[in-house]
mmCIF file of C-alpha atoms in Angstrom:
data_model
loop_
_atom_site.group_PDB
_atom_site.id
_atom_site.type_symbol
_atom_site.label_atom_id
_atom_site.label_comp_id
_atom_site.label_asym_id
_atom_site.label_seq_id
_atom_site.Cartn_x
_atom_site.Cartn_y
_atom_site.Cartn_z
ATOM 1 C CA GLY B 203 0.000 0.000 0.000
ATOM 2 C CA ALA B 204 0.951 3.646 -0.106
ATOM 3 C CA GLY B 205 3.501 4.894 2.367
ATOM 4 C CA VAL B 206 3.626 8.110 4.316
ATOM 5 C CA SER B 207 3.619 11.102 2.007
ATOM 6 C CA GLN B 208 4.660 14.659 2.730
ATOM 7 C CA SER B 209 4.304 17.881 0.840
ATOM 8 C CA PRO B 210 5.916 19.985 -0.325
ATOM 9 C CA SER B 211 9.174 18.117 -0.749
ATOM 10 C CA ASN B 212 11.107 21.371 -0.696
ATOM 11 C CA LYS B 213 10.133 24.797 0.584
ATOM 12 C CA VAL B 214 12.157 27.972 0.419
ATOM 13 C CA THR B 215 10.727 30.902 2.334
ATOM 14 C CA GLU B 216 11.793 34.295 3.497
ATOM 15 C CA LYS B 217 12.462 34.982 7.137
ATOM 16 C CA GLY B 218 9.303 36.109 8.879
ATOM 17 C CA LYS B 219 6.883 34.273 6.610
ATOM 18 C CA ASP B 220 4.576 31.488 7.765
ATOM 19 C CA VAL B 221 4.826 27.976 6.301
ATOM 20 C CA GLU B 222 2.534 24.971 6.405
ATOM 21 C CA LEU B 223 3.790 21.432 5.945
ATOM 22 C CA ARG B 224 1.521 18.501 5.244
ATOM 23 C CA CYS B 225 1.683 14.824 6.134
ATOM 24 C CA ASP B 226 -0.545 12.000 4.870
ATOM 25 C CA PRO B 227 -0.047 8.961 7.101
ATOM 26 C CA ILE B 228 -0.512 5.346 6.129
ATOM 27 C CA SER B 229 -4.194 4.457 6.229
ATOM 28 C CA GLY B 230 -5.126 2.821 9.506
ATOM 29 C CA HIS B 231 -2.107 4.115 11.419
ATOM 30 C CA THR B 232 -3.437 5.668 14.584
ATOM 31 C CA ALA B 233 -0.258 7.424 15.685
ATOM 32 C CA LEU B 234 1.465 10.278 13.877
ATOM 33 C CA TYR B 235 4.747 11.970 14.791
ATOM 34 C CA TRP B 236 6.599 15.035 13.578
ATOM 35 C CA TYR B 237 10.384 15.311 13.861
ATOM 36 C CA ARG B 238 12.968 17.866 12.841
ATOM 37 C CA GLN B 239 16.351 16.857 11.485
ATOM 38 C CA ARG B 240 18.970 19.531 11.079
ATOM 39 C CA LEU B 241 21.813 18.916 8.632
ATOM 40 C CA GLY B 242 24.020 16.107 9.877
ATOM 41 C CA GLN B 243 22.057 15.794 13.111
ATOM 42 C CA GLY B 244 19.751 13.225 14.671
ATOM 43 C CA LEU B 245 15.997 13.352 15.047
ATOM 44 C CA GLU B 246 14.409 15.994 17.232
ATOM 45 C CA PHE B 247 10.919 15.043 18.406
ATOM 46 C CA LEU B 248 8.349 17.793 17.902
ATOM 47 C CA ILE B 249 4.825 16.498 18.449
ATOM 48 C CA TYR B 250 2.834 13.276 18.623
ATOM 49 C CA PHE B 251 -0.829 12.501 17.856
ATOM 50 C CA GLN B 252 -2.669 9.358 18.932
ATOM 51 C CA GLY B 253 -6.216 9.020 17.676
ATOM 52 C CA ASN B 254 -8.497 11.577 19.282
ATOM 53 C CA SER B 255 -6.355 11.989 22.408
ATOM 54 C CA ALA B 256 -4.753 15.296 23.249
ATOM 55 C CA PRO B 257 -1.455 15.567 21.347
ATOM 56 C CA ASP B 258 1.923 15.418 23.073
ATOM 57 C CA LYS B 259 3.386 18.820 22.249
ATOM 58 C CA SER B 260 6.363 18.546 24.554
ATOM 59 C CA GLY B 261 8.910 18.757 21.744
ATOM 60 C CA LEU B 262 7.719 21.928 20.060
ATOM 61 C CA PRO B 263 10.627 24.398 20.334
ATOM 62 C CA SER B 264 8.552 27.574 20.584
ATOM 63 C CA ASP B 265 5.027 28.918 20.317
ATOM 64 C CA ARG B 266 5.698 29.684 16.652
ATOM 65 C CA PHE B 267 5.263 25.962 16.017
ATOM 66 C CA SER B 268 1.865 24.290 15.984
ATOM 67 C CA ALA B 269 0.318 21.203 14.455
ATOM 68 C CA GLU B 270 -3.125 19.837 13.835
ATOM 69 C CA ARG B 271 -4.562 16.490 12.931
ATOM 70 C CA THR B 272 -8.179 15.590 12.312
ATOM 71 C CA GLY B 273 -8.954 12.115 13.562
ATOM 72 C CA GLU B 274 -6.544 9.624 12.032
ATOM 73 C CA SER B 275 -5.961 11.478 8.794
ATOM 74 C CA VAL B 276 -3.835 14.294 7.472
ATOM 75 C CA SER B 277 -1.693 16.427 9.739
ATOM 76 C CA THR B 278 -0.318 19.896 9.140
ATOM 77 C CA LEU B 279 2.669 21.452 10.881
ATOM 78 C CA THR B 280 2.649 25.237 10.846
ATOM 79 C CA ILE B 281 5.648 27.434 11.561
ATOM 80 C CA GLN B 282 4.855 31.091 12.024
ATOM 81 C CA ARG B 283 7.309 33.961 11.516
ATOM 82 C CA THR B 284 10.021 31.592 10.311
ATOM 83 C CA GLN B 285 13.593 32.112 11.430
ATOM 84 C CA GLN B 286 16.809 30.910 9.807
ATOM 85 C CA GLU B 287 17.337 28.368 12.582
ATOM 86 C CA ASP B 288 14.089 26.699 11.461
ATOM 87 C CA SER B 289 15.889 25.482 8.333
ATOM 88 C CA ALA B 290 15.867 21.700 8.484
ATOM 89 C CA VAL B 291 14.180 18.611 7.125
ATOM 90 C CA TYR B 292 10.815 18.027 8.765
ATOM 91 C CA LEU B 293 9.927 14.355 8.957
ATOM 92 C CA CYS B 294 6.548 12.795 9.567
ATOM 93 C CA ALA B 295 6.049 9.206 10.688
ATOM 94 C CA SER B 296 3.004 7.073 11.366
ATOM 95 C CA ARG B 297 2.619 3.924 13.366
ATOM 96 C CA VAL B 298 0.163 1.318 14.578
ATOM 97 C CA SER B 299 0.128 0.340 18.219
ATOM 98 C CA TRP B 300 3.413 -1.260 19.308
ATOM 99 C CA GLY B 301 4.636 -1.308 15.742
ATOM 100 C CA ALA B 302 7.486 0.352 13.956
ATOM 101 C CA GLN B 303 7.274 3.896 12.704
ATOM 102 C CA TYR B 304 7.132 4.443 8.971
ATOM 103 C CA PHE B 305 8.651 7.685 7.798
ATOM 104 C CA GLY B 306 7.752 9.995 4.973
ATOM 105 C CA PRO B 307 10.418 11.434 2.680
ATOM 106 C CA GLY B 308 10.448 14.713 4.564
ATOM 107 C CA THR B 309 10.058 18.364 3.670
ATOM 108 C CA ARG B 310 13.283 20.310 3.317
ATOM 109 C CA LEU B 311 12.664 23.812 4.623
ATOM 110 C CA THR B 312 15.105 26.592 3.828
ATOM 111 C CA VAL B 313 14.581 29.990 5.430
ATOM 112 C CA THR B 314 16.504 32.766 3.679
ATOM 113 C CA GLY H 136 13.487 7.973 32.237
ATOM 114 C CA ASN H 137 13.314 6.262 28.886
ATOM 115 C CA SER H 138 16.254 6.787 26.570
ATOM 116 C CA VAL H 139 18.335 5.182 23.858
ATOM 117 C CA THR H 140 22.075 5.662 23.549
ATOM 118 C CA GLN H 141 24.110 4.541 20.590
ATOM 119 C CA MET H 142 27.756 4.518 19.657
ATOM 120 C CA GLU H 143 28.981 7.822 18.337
ATOM 121 C CA GLY H 144 30.401 7.925 14.881
ATOM 122 C CA PRO H 145 31.581 8.339 12.374
ATOM 123 C CA VAL H 146 32.589 4.764 11.666
ATOM 124 C CA THR H 147 34.792 4.038 8.660
ATOM 125 C CA LEU H 148 35.395 0.464 7.533
ATOM 126 C CA SER H 149 36.835 -1.314 4.550
ATOM 127 C CA GLU H 150 34.587 -3.467 2.409
ATOM 128 C CA GLU H 151 33.990 -6.957 3.875
ATOM 129 C CA ALA H 152 34.891 -5.823 7.394
ATOM 130 C CA PHE H 153 32.790 -6.772 10.409
ATOM 131 C CA LEU H 154 30.443 -4.106 11.723
ATOM 132 C CA THR H 155 29.158 -3.513 15.228
ATOM 133 C CA ILE H 156 27.204 -0.437 16.256
ATOM 134 C CA ASN H 157 26.372 -0.457 19.935
ATOM 135 C CA CYS H 158 22.983 0.553 21.272
ATOM 136 C CA THR H 159 21.716 0.477 24.844
ATOM 137 C CA TYR H 160 18.383 1.479 26.312
ATOM 138 C CA THR H 161 17.009 2.499 29.657
ATOM 139 C CA ALA H 162 13.475 1.693 30.638
ATOM 140 C CA THR H 163 11.317 0.584 33.510
ATOM 141 C CA GLY H 164 9.555 -1.853 31.220
ATOM 142 C CA TYR H 165 10.418 -3.699 28.042
ATOM 143 C CA PRO H 166 10.375 -1.553 24.943
ATOM 144 C CA SER H 167 10.191 -2.712 21.373
ATOM 145 C CA LEU H 168 13.545 -2.032 19.738
ATOM 146 C CA PHE H 169 14.298 -0.928 16.203
ATOM 147 C CA TRP H 170 17.143 -0.071 13.888
ATOM 148 C CA TYR H 171 16.470 2.470 11.158
ATOM 149 C CA VAL H 172 18.768 3.337 8.253
ATOM 150 C CA GLN H 173 19.014 6.593 6.352
ATOM 151 C CA TYR H 174 20.832 6.357 3.030
ATOM 152 C CA PRO H 175 22.303 9.546 1.570
ATOM 153 C CA GLY H 176 19.571 11.866 0.377
ATOM 154 C CA GLU H 177 16.778 9.540 1.486
ATOM 155 C CA GLY H 178 14.327 9.220 4.359
ATOM 156 C CA LEU H 179 14.521 6.856 7.299
ATOM 157 C CA GLN H 180 13.687 3.234 6.609
ATOM 158 C CA LEU H 181 13.035 0.488 9.103
ATOM 159 C CA LEU H 182 15.931 -1.968 8.947
ATOM 160 C CA LEU H 183 14.952 -4.492 11.600
ATOM 161 C CA LYS H 184 13.105 -4.843 14.864
ATOM 162 C CA ALA H 185 12.669 -7.002 17.946
ATOM 163 C CA THR H 186 9.703 -6.832 20.274
ATOM 164 C CA LYS H 187 10.763 -8.964 23.254
ATOM 165 C CA ALA H 188 13.805 -10.249 25.063
ATOM 166 C CA ASP H 189 16.007 -12.718 23.153
ATOM 167 C CA ASP H 190 14.310 -11.900 19.856
ATOM 168 C CA LYS H 191 16.696 -11.451 16.944
ATOM 169 C CA GLY H 192 15.835 -9.033 14.187
ATOM 170 C CA SER H 193 17.519 -9.496 10.836
ATOM 171 C CA ASN H 194 17.430 -7.947 7.378
ATOM 172 C CA LYS H 195 19.861 -7.441 4.482
ATOM 173 C CA GLY H 196 22.590 -9.309 6.368
ATOM 174 C CA PHE H 197 22.224 -7.122 9.467
ATOM 175 C CA GLU H 198 21.283 -8.627 12.812
ATOM 176 C CA ALA H 199 20.504 -7.367 16.288
ATOM 177 C CA THR H 200 19.504 -9.356 19.375
ATOM 178 C CA TYR H 201 17.354 -7.944 22.182
ATOM 179 C CA ARG H 202 19.430 -8.531 25.341
ATOM 180 C CA LYS H 203 17.472 -7.841 28.498
ATOM 181 C CA GLU H 204 20.391 -8.638 30.805
ATOM 182 C CA THR H 205 22.606 -5.996 29.232
ATOM 183 C CA THR H 206 19.747 -3.696 28.019
ATOM 184 C CA SER H 207 21.339 -3.732 24.596
ATOM 185 C CA PHE H 208 20.397 -4.087 20.946
ATOM 186 C CA HIS H 209 23.710 -3.938 19.095
ATOM 187 C CA LEU H 210 23.650 -3.934 15.294
ATOM 188 C CA GLU H 211 26.008 -6.326 13.525
ATOM 189 C CA LYS H 212 26.911 -7.329 10.001
ATOM 190 C CA GLY H 213 29.550 -9.858 9.101
ATOM 191 C CA SER H 214 30.738 -8.312 5.843
ATOM 192 C CA VAL H 215 29.837 -4.742 4.982
ATOM 193 C CA GLN H 216 29.552 -3.390 1.474
ATOM 194 C CA VAL H 217 30.043 0.073 0.058
ATOM 195 C CA SER H 218 26.265 0.258 -0.409
ATOM 196 C CA ASP H 219 25.808 -0.024 3.384
ATOM 197 C CA SER H 220 27.204 3.481 3.806
ATOM 198 C CA ALA H 221 24.456 5.358 5.613
ATOM 199 C CA VAL H 222 23.399 6.730 8.979
ATOM 200 C CA TYR H 223 22.004 4.135 11.376
ATOM 201 C CA PHE H 224 19.561 5.022 14.156
ATOM 202 C CA CYS H 225 18.638 2.849 17.106
ATOM 203 C CA ALA H 226 15.158 3.445 18.545
ATOM 204 C CA GLY H 227 12.990 2.230 21.384
ATOM 205 C CA GLY H 228 9.205 2.115 21.460
ATOM 206 C CA TYR H 229 8.320 2.417 25.139
ATOM 207 C CA ASN H 230 4.565 2.355 25.044
ATOM 208 C CA ASN H 231 1.881 3.272 22.638
ATOM 209 C CA ASN H 232 3.146 6.833 22.551
ATOM 210 C CA ASP H 233 6.791 7.171 23.318
ATOM 211 C CA MET H 234 9.460 6.539 20.696
ATOM 212 C CA ARG H 235 13.049 7.462 21.506
ATOM 213 C CA PHE H 236 15.837 7.652 18.941
ATOM 214 C CA GLY H 237 19.567 7.520 19.373
ATOM 215 C CA ALA H 238 21.668 10.282 17.869
ATOM 216 C CA GLY H 239 22.598 8.231 14.811
ATOM 217 C CA THR H 240 25.882 6.658 13.702
ATOM 218 C CA ARG H 241 27.314 7.512 10.311
ATOM 219 C CA LEU H 242 28.932 4.525 8.586
ATOM 220 C CA THR H 243 31.248 4.906 5.618
ATOM 221 C CA VAL H 244 32.448 1.775 3.844
ATOM 222 C CA LYS H 245 35.435 2.179 1.554
ATOM 223 C CA PRO H 246 36.200 -0.169 -1.344
#
């Protein structure tokens, strides 16, 4: 079946602009995660959704970052007033209970 | 708390050398354990997994055994190839919510 998809694949934006990143999880996967990966670095957890439960937002680096998910479908990660340090690859992953995470290809964000 | 720690890189090996990348976990329970691989310019892919003690995950010649007594899940391959050059991430799934990743180990295999 289809894997996790993310759009856009690349985004270049000017400092101060808002951006919205989209993730389509694998159908039937109840859990959805967002991560940030800076160049040459590991994964930085941002936010986690599980079904209709309140999301775990403990990894969001500032109040400029927010994310939404409706039920077990698409999620959007929004970064307001982007800064140069927001430049990174933003990865989305989905998962069934106790299973492995399956990652999307990521969105490469460049803030100029 | 829950955490995963893996061997720092970078690791550089010659083709056909033996590979070990160490990974240890901390937990009050028994997490599911995973190795992910990220090839240059690509996203993370699941390499192998083990869900309980003494399980061995294997794929593409890589193996890792879930060792409860040493809280470890070391990745091994008997003979690496140039195409194995990538970044390898160890991860633990601690409950339905919590996934923890190691920092990643960059492997370069030279011909």
